[in-house]
JSON list of C-alpha atoms in Angstrom, two decimals:
[
{"chain": "A", "resi": 695, "resn": "ALA", "atom": "CA", "xyz": [-0.11, 0.09, -0.16]},
{"chain": "A", "resi": 696, "resn": "GLN", "atom": "CA", "xyz": [1.24, 3.26, -1.03]},
{"chain": "A", "resi": 697, "resn": "SER", "atom": "CA", "xyz": [2.26, 5.68, 1.96]},
{"chain": "A", "resi": 698, "resn": "VAL", "atom": "CA", "xyz": [3.43, 8.83, 2.44]},
{"chain": "A", "resi": 699, "resn": "THR", "atom": "CA", "xyz": [6.32, 10.15, 5.63]},
{"chain": "A", "resi": 700, "resn": "GLN", "atom": "CA", "xyz": [6.28, 13.75, 6.92]},
{"chain": "A", "resi": 701, "resn": "PRO", "atom": "CA", "xyz": [9.34, 13.39, 9.24]},
{"chain": "A", "resi": 702, "resn": "ASP", "atom": "CA", "xyz": [9.41, 16.31, 11.23]},
{"chain": "A", "resi": 703, "resn": "ILE", "atom": "CA", "xyz": [6.22, 16.80, 13.44]},
{"chain": "A", "resi": 704, "resn": "HIS", "atom": "CA", "xyz": [6.51, 20.52, 14.23]},
{"chain": "A", "resi": 705, "resn": "ILE", "atom": "CA", "xyz": [9.13, 23.08, 12.50]},
{"chain": "A", "resi": 706, "resn": "THR", "atom": "CA", "xyz": [10.33, 26.41, 14.09]},
{"chain": "A", "resi": 707, "resn": "VAL", "atom": "CA", "xyz": [11.67, 28.93, 11.77]},
{"chain": "A", "resi": 708, "resn": "SER", "atom": "CA", "xyz": [12.75, 32.74, 12.00]},
{"chain": "A", "resi": 709, "resn": "GLU", "atom": "CA", "xyz": [10.75, 35.15, 9.56]},
{"chain": "A", "resi": 710, "resn": "GLY", "atom": "CA", "xyz": [12.13, 35.48, 7.10]},
{"chain": "A", "resi": 711, "resn": "ALA", "atom": "CA", "xyz": [14.54, 32.48, 7.15]},
{"chain": "A", "resi": 712, "resn": "SER", "atom": "CA", "xyz": [14.49, 29.84, 4.44]},
{"chain": "A", "resi": 713, "resn": "LEU", "atom": "CA", "xyz": [12.57, 26.95, 4.52]},
{"chain": "A", "resi": 714, "resn": "GLU", "atom": "CA", "xyz": [12.38, 22.92, 3.71]},
{"chain": "A", "resi": 715, "resn": "LEU", "atom": "CA", "xyz": [9.24, 20.83, 4.90]},
{"chain": "A", "resi": 716, "resn": "ARG", "atom": "CA", "xyz": [10.20, 16.78, 4.02]},
{"chain": "A", "resi": 717, "resn": "CYS", "atom": "CA", "xyz": [7.72, 14.62, 2.21]},
{"chain": "A", "resi": 718, "resn": "ASN", "atom": "CA", "xyz": [8.93, 11.09, 1.46]},
{"chain": "A", "resi": 719, "resn": "TYR", "atom": "CA", "xyz": [6.49, 8.15, -0.48]},
{"chain": "A", "resi": 720, "resn": "SER", "atom": "CA", "xyz": [6.83, 4.72, -0.52]},
{"chain": "A", "resi": 721, "resn": "TYR", "atom": "CA", "xyz": [5.06, 3.62, -4.08]},
{"chain": "A", "resi": 722, "resn": "GLY", "atom": "CA", "xyz": [5.97, 1.53, -6.93]},
{"chain": "A", "resi": 723, "resn": "ALA", "atom": "CA", "xyz": [5.42, 3.95, -9.80]},
{"chain": "A", "resi": 724, "resn": "THR", "atom": "CA", "xyz": [5.49, 7.65, -9.49]},
{"chain": "A", "resi": 725, "resn": "PRO", "atom": "CA", "xyz": [2.48, 9.08, -8.09]},
{"chain": "A", "resi": 726, "resn": "TYR", "atom": "CA", "xyz": [0.74, 12.14, -8.29]},
{"chain": "A", "resi": 727, "resn": "LEU", "atom": "CA", "xyz": [2.19, 14.70, -5.63]},
{"chain": "A", "resi": 728, "resn": "PHE", "atom": "CA", "xyz": [0.45, 16.98, -3.47]},
{"chain": "A", "resi": 729, "resn": "TRP", "atom": "CA", "xyz": [0.92, 19.50, -1.12]},
{"chain": "A", "resi": 730, "resn": "TYR", "atom": "CA", "xyz": [-1.43, 21.20, 0.82]},
{"chain": "A", "resi": 731, "resn": "VAL", "atom": "CA", "xyz": [-1.94, 23.67, 4.01]},
{"chain": "A", "resi": 732, "resn": "GLN", "atom": "CA", "xyz": [-4.20, 24.01, 6.35]},
{"chain": "A", "resi": 733, "resn": "SER", "atom": "CA", "xyz": [-4.34, 27.05, 8.15]},
{"chain": "A", "resi": 734, "resn": "PRO", "atom": "CA", "xyz": [-6.42, 26.88, 11.95]},
{"chain": "A", "resi": 735, "resn": "GLY", "atom": "CA", "xyz": [-9.69, 26.42, 11.12]},
{"chain": "A", "resi": 736, "resn": "GLN", "atom": "CA", "xyz": [-9.72, 26.31, 7.97]},
{"chain": "A", "resi": 737, "resn": "GLY", "atom": "CA", "xyz": [-9.84, 24.36, 4.78]},
{"chain": "A", "resi": 738, "resn": "LEU", "atom": "CA", "xyz": [-6.90, 22.13, 2.71]},
{"chain": "A", "resi": 739, "resn": "GLN", "atom": "CA", "xyz": [-5.97, 24.71, 0.46]},
{"chain": "A", "resi": 740, "resn": "LEU", "atom": "CA", "xyz": [-3.50, 23.27, -2.67]},
{"chain": "A", "resi": 741, "resn": "LEU", "atom": "CA", "xyz": [0.41, 24.94, -2.36]},
{"chain": "A", "resi": 742, "resn": "LEU", "atom": "CA", "xyz": [1.56, 22.82, -5.97]},
{"chain": "A", "resi": 743, "resn": "LYS", "atom": "CA", "xyz": [1.31, 19.11, -7.70]},
{"chain": "A", "resi": 744, "resn": "TYR", "atom": "CA", "xyz": [3.34, 17.66, -9.60]},
{"chain": "A", "resi": 745, "resn": "PHE", "atom": "CA", "xyz": [1.87, 15.12, -11.99]},
{"chain": "A", "resi": 746, "resn": "SER", "atom": "CA", "xyz": [4.85, 14.88, -15.06]},
{"chain": "A", "resi": 747, "resn": "GLY", "atom": "CA", "xyz": [7.75, 17.23, -16.35]},
{"chain": "A", "resi": 748, "resn": "ASP", "atom": "CA", "xyz": [9.79, 19.15, -14.77]},
{"chain": "A", "resi": 749, "resn": "THR", "atom": "CA", "xyz": [10.73, 17.62, -11.18]},
{"chain": "A", "resi": 750, "resn": "LEU", "atom": "CA", "xyz": [10.52, 21.34, -9.69]},
{"chain": "A", "resi": 751, "resn": "VAL", "atom": "CA", "xyz": [6.99, 22.85, -9.75]},
{"chain": "A", "resi": 752, "resn": "GLN", "atom": "CA", "xyz": [5.77, 26.24, -8.58]},
{"chain": "A", "resi": 753, "resn": "GLY", "atom": "CA", "xyz": [3.17, 26.76, -6.35]},
{"chain": "A", "resi": 754, "resn": "ILE", "atom": "CA", "xyz": [1.33, 29.46, -4.46]},
{"chain": "A", "resi": 755, "resn": "LYS", "atom": "CA", "xyz": [2.55, 31.86, -1.81]},
{"chain": "A", "resi": 756, "resn": "GLY", "atom": "CA", "xyz": [5.83, 31.50, -3.44]},
{"chain": "A", "resi": 757, "resn": "PHE", "atom": "CA", "xyz": [6.47, 27.94, -2.55]},
{"chain": "A", "resi": 758, "resn": "GLU", "atom": "CA", "xyz": [8.54, 25.48, -4.50]},
{"chain": "A", "resi": 759, "resn": "ALA", "atom": "CA", "xyz": [8.73, 21.67, -4.20]},
{"chain": "A", "resi": 760, "resn": "GLU", "atom": "CA", "xyz": [10.90, 19.02, -6.17]},
{"chain": "A", "resi": 761, "resn": "PHE", "atom": "CA", "xyz": [10.62, 15.99, -6.94]},
{"chain": "A", "resi": 762, "resn": "LYS", "atom": "CA", "xyz": [13.19, 13.29, -6.42]},
{"chain": "A", "resi": 763, "resn": "ARG", "atom": "CA", "xyz": [13.10, 9.71, -7.60]},
{"chain": "A", "resi": 764, "resn": "SER", "atom": "CA", "xyz": [15.91, 8.35, -6.45]},
{"chain": "A", "resi": 765, "resn": "GLN", "atom": "CA", "xyz": [15.00, 9.75, -3.26]},
{"chain": "A", "resi": 766, "resn": "SER", "atom": "CA", "xyz": [11.29, 8.71, -3.59]},
{"chain": "A", "resi": 767, "resn": "SER", "atom": "CA", "xyz": [11.26, 12.82, -2.18]},
{"chain": "A", "resi": 768, "resn": "PHE", "atom": "CA", "xyz": [8.76, 15.65, -2.85]},
{"chain": "A", "resi": 769, "resn": "ASN", "atom": "CA", "xyz": [9.91, 18.38, -0.34]},
{"chain": "A", "resi": 770, "resn": "LEU", "atom": "CA", "xyz": [8.39, 21.84, -0.25]},
{"chain": "A", "resi": 771, "resn": "ARG", "atom": "CA", "xyz": [10.27, 25.05, -0.21]},
{"chain": "A", "resi": 772, "resn": "LYS", "atom": "CA", "xyz": [10.46, 28.44, 0.20]},
{"chain": "A", "resi": 773, "resn": "PRO", "atom": "CA", "xyz": [13.40, 31.73, 0.33]},
{"chain": "A", "resi": 774, "resn": "SER", "atom": "CA", "xyz": [11.64, 33.35, 2.95]},
{"chain": "A", "resi": 775, "resn": "VAL", "atom": "CA", "xyz": [9.37, 32.62, 4.89]},
{"chain": "A", "resi": 776, "resn": "HIS", "atom": "CA", "xyz": [6.26, 34.78, 6.55]},
{"chain": "A", "resi": 777, "resn": "TRP", "atom": "CA", "xyz": [4.87, 35.18, 9.59]},
{"chain": "A", "resi": 778, "resn": "SER", "atom": "CA", "xyz": [1.27, 34.14, 7.75]},
{"chain": "A", "resi": 779, "resn": "ASP", "atom": "CA", "xyz": [2.85, 30.88, 6.75]},
{"chain": "A", "resi": 780, "resn": "ALA", "atom": "CA", "xyz": [2.35, 29.59, 9.94]},
{"chain": "A", "resi": 781, "resn": "ALA", "atom": "CA", "xyz": [0.49, 26.80, 9.15]},
{"chain": "A", "resi": 782, "resn": "GLU", "atom": "CA", "xyz": [-0.22, 22.95, 9.24]},
{"chain": "A", "resi": 783, "resn": "TYR", "atom": "CA", "xyz": [1.35, 21.45, 6.43]},
{"chain": "A", "resi": 784, "resn": "PHE", "atom": "CA", "xyz": [0.27, 18.02, 4.39]},
{"chain": "A", "resi": 785, "resn": "CYS", "atom": "CA", "xyz": [1.96, 15.94, 1.66]},
{"chain": "A", "resi": 786, "resn": "ALA", "atom": "CA", "xyz": [-0.06, 13.58, -0.09]},
{"chain": "A", "resi": 787, "resn": "VAL", "atom": "CA", "xyz": [-0.19, 11.28, -3.08]},
{"chain": "A", "resi": 788, "resn": "ILE", "atom": "CA", "xyz": [-2.62, 9.78, -5.00]},
{"chain": "A", "resi": 789, "resn": "ARG", "atom": "CA", "xyz": [-2.17, 6.31, -7.94]},
{"chain": "A", "resi": 790, "resn": "GLY", "atom": "CA", "xyz": [-2.57, 8.65, -10.86]},
{"chain": "A", "resi": 791, "resn": "PHE", "atom": "CA", "xyz": [-5.39, 6.01, -12.02]},
{"chain": "A", "resi": 792, "resn": "GLY", "atom": "CA", "xyz": [-7.92, 8.45, -12.00]},
{"chain": "A", "resi": 793, "resn": "ASN", "atom": "CA", "xyz": [-9.33, 10.43, -9.45]},
{"chain": "A", "resi": 794, "resn": "GLU", "atom": "CA", "xyz": [-8.73, 8.64, -6.83]},
{"chain": "A", "resi": 795, "resn": "LYS", "atom": "CA", "xyz": [-8.25, 9.14, -2.84]},
{"chain": "A", "resi": 796, "resn": "LEU", "atom": "CA", "xyz": [-5.88, 11.11, -1.43]},
{"chain": "A", "resi": 797, "resn": "THR", "atom": "CA", "xyz": [-3.50, 9.59, 0.99]},
{"chain": "A", "resi": 798, "resn": "PHE", "atom": "CA", "xyz": [-1.89, 12.17, 3.18]},
{"chain": "A", "resi": 799, "resn": "GLY", "atom": "CA", "xyz": [1.33, 12.56, 5.29]},
{"chain": "A", "resi": 800, "resn": "THR", "atom": "CA", "xyz": [0.46, 12.85, 9.20]},
{"chain": "A", "resi": 801, "resn": "GLY", "atom": "CA", "xyz": [1.48, 16.60, 8.84]},
{"chain": "A", "resi": 802, "resn": "THR", "atom": "CA", "xyz": [3.94, 19.10, 9.39]},
{"chain": "A", "resi": 803, "resn": "ARG", "atom": "CA", "xyz": [3.04, 22.11, 11.88]},
{"chain": "A", "resi": 804, "resn": "LEU", "atom": "CA", "xyz": [5.16, 25.68, 11.12]},
{"chain": "A", "resi": 805, "resn": "THR", "atom": "CA", "xyz": [5.61, 28.30, 13.48]},
{"chain": "A", "resi": 806, "resn": "ILE", "atom": "CA", "xyz": [7.25, 31.19, 12.43]},
{"chain": "A", "resi": 807, "resn": "ILE", "atom": "CA", "xyz": [9.45, 33.32, 15.02]},
{"chain": "A", "resi": 808, "resn": "PRO", "atom": "CA", "xyz": [10.09, 37.02, 15.16]},
{"chain": "B", "resi": 670, "resn": "GLU", "atom": "CA", "xyz": [-13.33, 31.78, -7.47]},
{"chain": "B", "resi": 671, "resn": "PRO", "atom": "CA", "xyz": [-15.70, 28.40, -6.95]},
{"chain": "B", "resi": 672, "resn": "GLU", "atom": "CA", "xyz": [-15.57, 27.24, -3.93]},
{"chain": "B", "resi": 673, "resn": "VAL", "atom": "CA", "xyz": [-16.68, 23.67, -2.16]},
{"chain": "B", "resi": 674, "resn": "THR", "atom": "CA", "xyz": [-19.29, 25.04, 0.96]},
{"chain": "B", "resi": 675, "resn": "GLN", "atom": "CA", "xyz": [-19.80, 22.77, 3.97]},
{"chain": "B", "resi": 676, "resn": "THR", "atom": "CA", "xyz": [-22.62, 22.59, 6.80]},
{"chain": "B", "resi": 677, "resn": "PRO", "atom": "CA", "xyz": [-23.04, 23.13, 9.36]},
{"chain": "B", "resi": 678, "resn": "SER", "atom": "CA", "xyz": [-19.23, 23.98, 10.46]},
{"chain": "B", "resi": 679, "resn": "HIS", "atom": "CA", "xyz": [-19.91, 22.23, 13.97]},
{"chain": "B", "resi": 680, "resn": "GLN", "atom": "CA", "xyz": [-22.18, 20.18, 14.74]},
{"chain": "B", "resi": 681, "resn": "VAL", "atom": "CA", "xyz": [-22.49, 18.58, 18.98]},
{"chain": "B", "resi": 682, "resn": "THR", "atom": "CA", "xyz": [-24.94, 15.31, 18.95]},
{"chain": "B", "resi": 683, "resn": "GLN", "atom": "CA", "xyz": [-24.98, 12.75, 21.46]},
{"chain": "B", "resi": 684, "resn": "MET", "atom": "CA", "xyz": [-23.87, 9.40, 21.29]},
{"chain": "B", "resi": 685, "resn": "GLY", "atom": "CA", "xyz": [-26.01, 6.87, 19.54]},
{"chain": "B", "resi": 686, "resn": "GLN", "atom": "CA", "xyz": [-27.91, 9.95, 16.88]},
{"chain": "B", "resi": 687, "resn": "GLU", "atom": "CA", "xyz": [-27.82, 10.25, 13.44]},
{"chain": "B", "resi": 688, "resn": "VAL", "atom": "CA", "xyz": [-26.19, 13.00, 11.54]},
{"chain": "B", "resi": 689, "resn": "ILE", "atom": "CA", "xyz": [-25.88, 14.49, 8.40]},
{"chain": "B", "resi": 690, "resn": "LEU", "atom": "CA", "xyz": [-22.99, 16.40, 7.02]},
{"chain": "B", "resi": 691, "resn": "ARG", "atom": "CA", "xyz": [-23.70, 18.81, 3.76]},
{"chain": "B", "resi": 692, "resn": "CYS", "atom": "CA", "xyz": [-21.31, 19.52, 1.14]},
{"chain": "B", "resi": 693, "resn": "VAL", "atom": "CA", "xyz": [-22.02, 21.84, -2.03]},
{"chain": "B", "resi": 694, "resn": "PRO", "atom": "CA", "xyz": [-19.25, 20.85, -4.63]},
{"chain": "B", "resi": 695, "resn": "ILE", "atom": "CA", "xyz": [-17.84, 23.39, -7.72]},
{"chain": "B", "resi": 696, "resn": "SER", "atom": "CA", "xyz": [-20.82, 22.89, -9.72]},
{"chain": "B", "resi": 697, "resn": "ASN", "atom": "CA", "xyz": [-18.89, 21.41, -12.57]},
{"chain": "B", "resi": 698, "resn": "HIS", "atom": "CA", "xyz": [-17.25, 18.64, -10.66]},
{"chain": "B", "resi": 699, "resn": "LEU", "atom": "CA", "xyz": [-18.04, 15.10, -11.14]},
{"chain": "B", "resi": 700, "resn": "TYR", "atom": "CA", "xyz": [-16.17, 13.51, -8.44]},
{"chain": "B", "resi": 701, "resn": "PHE", "atom": "CA", "xyz": [-16.81, 13.80, -4.78]},
{"chain": "B", "resi": 702, "resn": "TYR", "atom": "CA", "xyz": [-15.54, 12.42, -1.47]},
{"chain": "B", "resi": 703, "resn": "TRP", "atom": "CA", "xyz": [-14.94, 12.42, 1.68]},
{"chain": "B", "resi": 704, "resn": "TYR", "atom": "CA", "xyz": [-12.30, 12.85, 4.25]},
{"chain": "B", "resi": 705, "resn": "ARG", "atom": "CA", "xyz": [-11.76, 12.64, 8.21]},
{"chain": "B", "resi": 706, "resn": "GLN", "atom": "CA", "xyz": [-9.16, 14.63, 10.52]},
{"chain": "B", "resi": 707, "resn": "ILE", "atom": "CA", "xyz": [-9.11, 13.10, 14.22]},
{"chain": "B", "resi": 708, "resn": "LEU", "atom": "CA", "xyz": [-7.86, 15.67, 16.67]},
{"chain": "B", "resi": 709, "resn": "GLY", "atom": "CA", "xyz": [-4.50, 15.88, 15.87]},
{"chain": "B", "resi": 710, "resn": "GLN", "atom": "CA", "xyz": [-4.21, 12.71, 13.28]},
{"chain": "B", "resi": 711, "resn": "LYS", "atom": "CA", "xyz": [-3.54, 12.86, 9.80]},
{"chain": "B", "resi": 712, "resn": "VAL", "atom": "CA", "xyz": [-6.47, 13.17, 7.24]},
{"chain": "B", "resi": 713, "resn": "GLU", "atom": "CA", "xyz": [-8.32, 9.72, 6.29]},
{"chain": "B", "resi": 714, "resn": "PHE", "atom": "CA", "xyz": [-9.71, 8.78, 3.39]},
{"chain": "B", "resi": 715, "resn": "LEU", "atom": "CA", "xyz": [-13.46, 7.86, 3.81]},
{"chain": "B", "resi": 716, "resn": "VAL", "atom": "CA", "xyz": [-15.24, 7.62, 0.63]},
{"chain": "B", "resi": 717, "resn": "SER", "atom": "CA", "xyz": [-15.66, 8.79, -3.25]},
{"chain": "B", "resi": 718, "resn": "PHE", "atom": "CA", "xyz": [-18.77, 9.53, -5.40]},
{"chain": "B", "resi": 719, "resn": "TYR", "atom": "CA", "xyz": [-18.89, 9.09, -9.08]},
{"chain": "B", "resi": 720, "resn": "ASN", "atom": "CA", "xyz": [-22.23, 9.27, -11.29]},
{"chain": "B", "resi": 721, "resn": "ASN", "atom": "CA", "xyz": [-24.34, 8.59, -8.50]},
{"chain": "B", "resi": 722, "resn": "GLU", "atom": "CA", "xyz": [-22.11, 5.52, -7.08]},
{"chain": "B", "resi": 723, "resn": "ILE", "atom": "CA", "xyz": [-20.05, 4.94, -4.41]},
{"chain": "B", "resi": 724, "resn": "SER", "atom": "CA", "xyz": [-15.97, 4.35, -6.61]},
{"chain": "B", "resi": 725, "resn": "GLU", "atom": "CA", "xyz": [-14.18, 3.54, -3.08]},
{"chain": "B", "resi": 726, "resn": "LYS", "atom": "CA", "xyz": [-14.21, 3.13, 0.23]},
{"chain": "B", "resi": 727, "resn": "SER", "atom": "CA", "xyz": [-12.02, 2.75, 3.19]},
{"chain": "B", "resi": 728, "resn": "GLU", "atom": "CA", "xyz": [-12.53, 0.30, 6.14]},
{"chain": "B", "resi": 729, "resn": "ILE", "atom": "CA", "xyz": [-13.84, 3.54, 8.26]},
{"chain": "B", "resi": 730, "resn": "PHE", "atom": "CA", "xyz": [-16.92, 3.37, 6.24]},
{"chain": "B", "resi": 731, "resn": "ASP", "atom": "CA", "xyz": [-18.66, 1.04, 7.60]},
{"chain": "B", "resi": 732, "resn": "ASP", "atom": "CA", "xyz": [-22.40, 0.40, 7.02]},
{"chain": "B", "resi": 733, "resn": "GLN", "atom": "CA", "xyz": [-22.98, 3.22, 10.04]},
{"chain": "B", "resi": 734, "resn": "PHE", "atom": "CA", "xyz": [-21.71, 5.54, 7.16]},
{"chain": "B", "resi": 735, "resn": "SER", "atom": "CA", "xyz": [-23.52, 6.70, 3.63]},
{"chain": "B", "resi": 736, "resn": "VAL", "atom": "CA", "xyz": [-23.08, 9.25, 1.27]},
{"chain": "B", "resi": 737, "resn": "GLU", "atom": "CA", "xyz": [-25.58, 11.02, -1.48]},
{"chain": "B", "resi": 738, "resn": "ARG", "atom": "CA", "xyz": [-26.35, 13.13, -4.03]},
{"chain": "B", "resi": 739, "resn": "PRO", "atom": "CA", "xyz": [-30.18, 14.32, -3.43]},
{"chain": "B", "resi": 740, "resn": "ASP", "atom": "CA", "xyz": [-29.96, 16.50, -6.24]},
{"chain": "B", "resi": 741, "resn": "GLY", "atom": "CA", "xyz": [-27.73, 18.30, -8.77]},
{"chain": "B", "resi": 742, "resn": "SER", "atom": "CA", "xyz": [-25.44, 20.56, -6.27]},
{"chain": "B", "resi": 743, "resn": "ASN", "atom": "CA", "xyz": [-25.37, 18.57, -2.58]},
{"chain": "B", "resi": 744, "resn": "PHE", "atom": "CA", "xyz": [-23.38, 16.29, -1.49]},
{"chain": "B", "resi": 745, "resn": "THR", "atom": "CA", "xyz": [-24.35, 14.76, 1.91]},
{"chain": "B", "resi": 746, "resn": "LEU", "atom": "CA", "xyz": [-22.52, 12.65, 4.52]},
{"chain": "B", "resi": 747, "resn": "LYS", "atom": "CA", "xyz": [-25.26, 10.30, 6.70]},
{"chain": "B", "resi": 748, "resn": "ILE", "atom": "CA", "xyz": [-23.77, 8.96, 10.43]},
{"chain": "B", "resi": 749, "resn": "ARG", "atom": "CA", "xyz": [-26.50, 6.31, 11.21]},
{"chain": "B", "resi": 750, "resn": "SER", "atom": "CA", "xyz": [-25.94, 5.90, 15.07]},
{"chain": "B", "resi": 751, "resn": "THR", "atom": "CA", "xyz": [-22.80, 8.53, 15.66]},
{"chain": "B", "resi": 752, "resn": "LYS", "atom": "CA", "xyz": [-19.93, 6.96, 18.34]},
{"chain": "B", "resi": 753, "resn": "LEU", "atom": "CA", "xyz": [-17.94, 8.48, 20.37]},
{"chain": "B", "resi": 754, "resn": "GLU", "atom": "CA", "xyz": [-14.74, 7.75, 18.18]},
{"chain": "B", "resi": 755, "resn": "ASP", "atom": "CA", "xyz": [-16.03, 9.63, 15.10]},
{"chain": "B", "resi": 756, "resn": "SER", "atom": "CA", "xyz": [-15.73, 12.72, 16.61]},
{"chain": "B", "resi": 757, "resn": "ALA", "atom": "CA", "xyz": [-13.78, 14.51, 13.90]},
{"chain": "B", "resi": 758, "resn": "MET", "atom": "CA", "xyz": [-13.24, 17.23, 11.31]},
{"chain": "B", "resi": 759, "resn": "TYR", "atom": "CA", "xyz": [-14.79, 15.77, 7.95]},
{"chain": "B", "resi": 760, "resn": "PHE", "atom": "CA", "xyz": [-13.67, 17.36, 4.98]},
{"chain": "B", "resi": 761, "resn": "CYS", "atom": "CA", "xyz": [-15.46, 17.03, 2.02]},
{"chain": "B", "resi": 762, "resn": "ALA", "atom": "CA", "xyz": [-13.81, 17.36, -1.55]},
{"chain": "B", "resi": 763, "resn": "SER", "atom": "CA", "xyz": [-14.68, 17.39, -5.54]},
{"chain": "B", "resi": 764, "resn": "SER", "atom": "CA", "xyz": [-12.44, 16.97, -8.68]},
{"chain": "B", "resi": 765, "resn": "GLY", "atom": "CA", "xyz": [-13.14, 17.75, -12.21]},
{"chain": "B", "resi": 766, "resn": "GLY", "atom": "CA", "xyz": [-13.45, 14.86, -14.55]},
{"chain": "B", "resi": 767, "resn": "GLN", "atom": "CA", "xyz": [-10.32, 15.56, -16.39]},
{"chain": "B", "resi": 768, "resn": "GLY", "atom": "CA", "xyz": [-8.77, 12.49, -16.05]},
{"chain": "B", "resi": 769, "resn": "ALA", "atom": "CA", "xyz": [-6.09, 11.16, -13.73]},
{"chain": "B", "resi": 770, "resn": "GLY", "atom": "CA", "xyz": [-4.58, 13.06, -10.82]},
{"chain": "B", "resi": 771, "resn": "ASP", "atom": "CA", "xyz": [-7.34, 16.18, -11.34]},
{"chain": "B", "resi": 772, "resn": "THR", "atom": "CA", "xyz": [-6.72, 18.43, -7.77]},
{"chain": "B", "resi": 773, "resn": "GLN", "atom": "CA", "xyz": [-9.20, 17.78, -5.72]},
{"chain": "B", "resi": 774, "resn": "TYR", "atom": "CA", "xyz": [-10.51, 21.21, -4.23]},
{"chain": "B", "resi": 775, "resn": "PHE", "atom": "CA", "xyz": [-11.73, 21.12, -0.37]},
{"chain": "B", "resi": 776, "resn": "GLY", "atom": "CA", "xyz": [-14.56, 22.59, 1.70]},
{"chain": "B", "resi": 777, "resn": "PRO", "atom": "CA", "xyz": [-13.78, 24.35, 5.13]},
{"chain": "B", "resi": 778, "resn": "GLY", "atom": "CA", "xyz": [-14.49, 21.13, 7.13]},
{"chain": "B", "resi": 779, "resn": "THR", "atom": "CA", "xyz": [-17.43, 20.51, 9.44]},
{"chain": "B", "resi": 780, "resn": "ARG", "atom": "CA", "xyz": [-16.29, 19.83, 13.29]},
{"chain": "B", "resi": 781, "resn": "LEU", "atom": "CA", "xyz": [-18.29, 16.66, 14.45]},
{"chain": "B", "resi": 782, "resn": "THR", "atom": "CA", "xyz": [-18.32, 16.46, 18.44]},
{"chain": "B", "resi": 783, "resn": "VAL", "atom": "CA", "xyz": [-20.31, 13.36, 20.10]},
{"chain": "B", "resi": 784, "resn": "LEU", "atom": "CA", "xyz": [-20.71, 12.98, 23.71]}
]
């Protein structure tokens, strides 16, 4: 069965510093990969997605992610975080055979300090 | 921008009672989903729905759960007899018919509290 691992439960970063959130997946083929963000009391908002092609994908709010097949990873990055980026971040995958279920990681909670 | 809406935002119920959670997916979408998130845990898939029938369901989605698209706009999740462990945030999502890997758009969620 496919699975998604986010090894960092909680990360604290200073405002203006760079950010990298880790995501590893376990699946035989290349799945379709997503990053969602959940602000307190809010739903899940899509940041970016990877289906195929260029392994570096750009998303909203200045985020990007890089797919590395050799490492089964899809890490999320931002060069300079803002206080409004404080939220929970979820990596998710689908098998890619259709409009199928998302399998989510456990999430990484991001705290921003002044 | 079109969005998925859910009502109510918070539902409190007694154990054993029936609840219906409502969702209005994005209007031209064809695929509908329910997920749940128990406090402090990850988001889990419950069920997907296409062409007026369930296309996939998880082990969580037992006989106590049902889904329905009663009209052209609403998508509902019914829990027949709630248990304490059903307390969670329930998210509805929808996606279009553009083929594999289409993006799922999520609603803001309904927080269900079972007492």
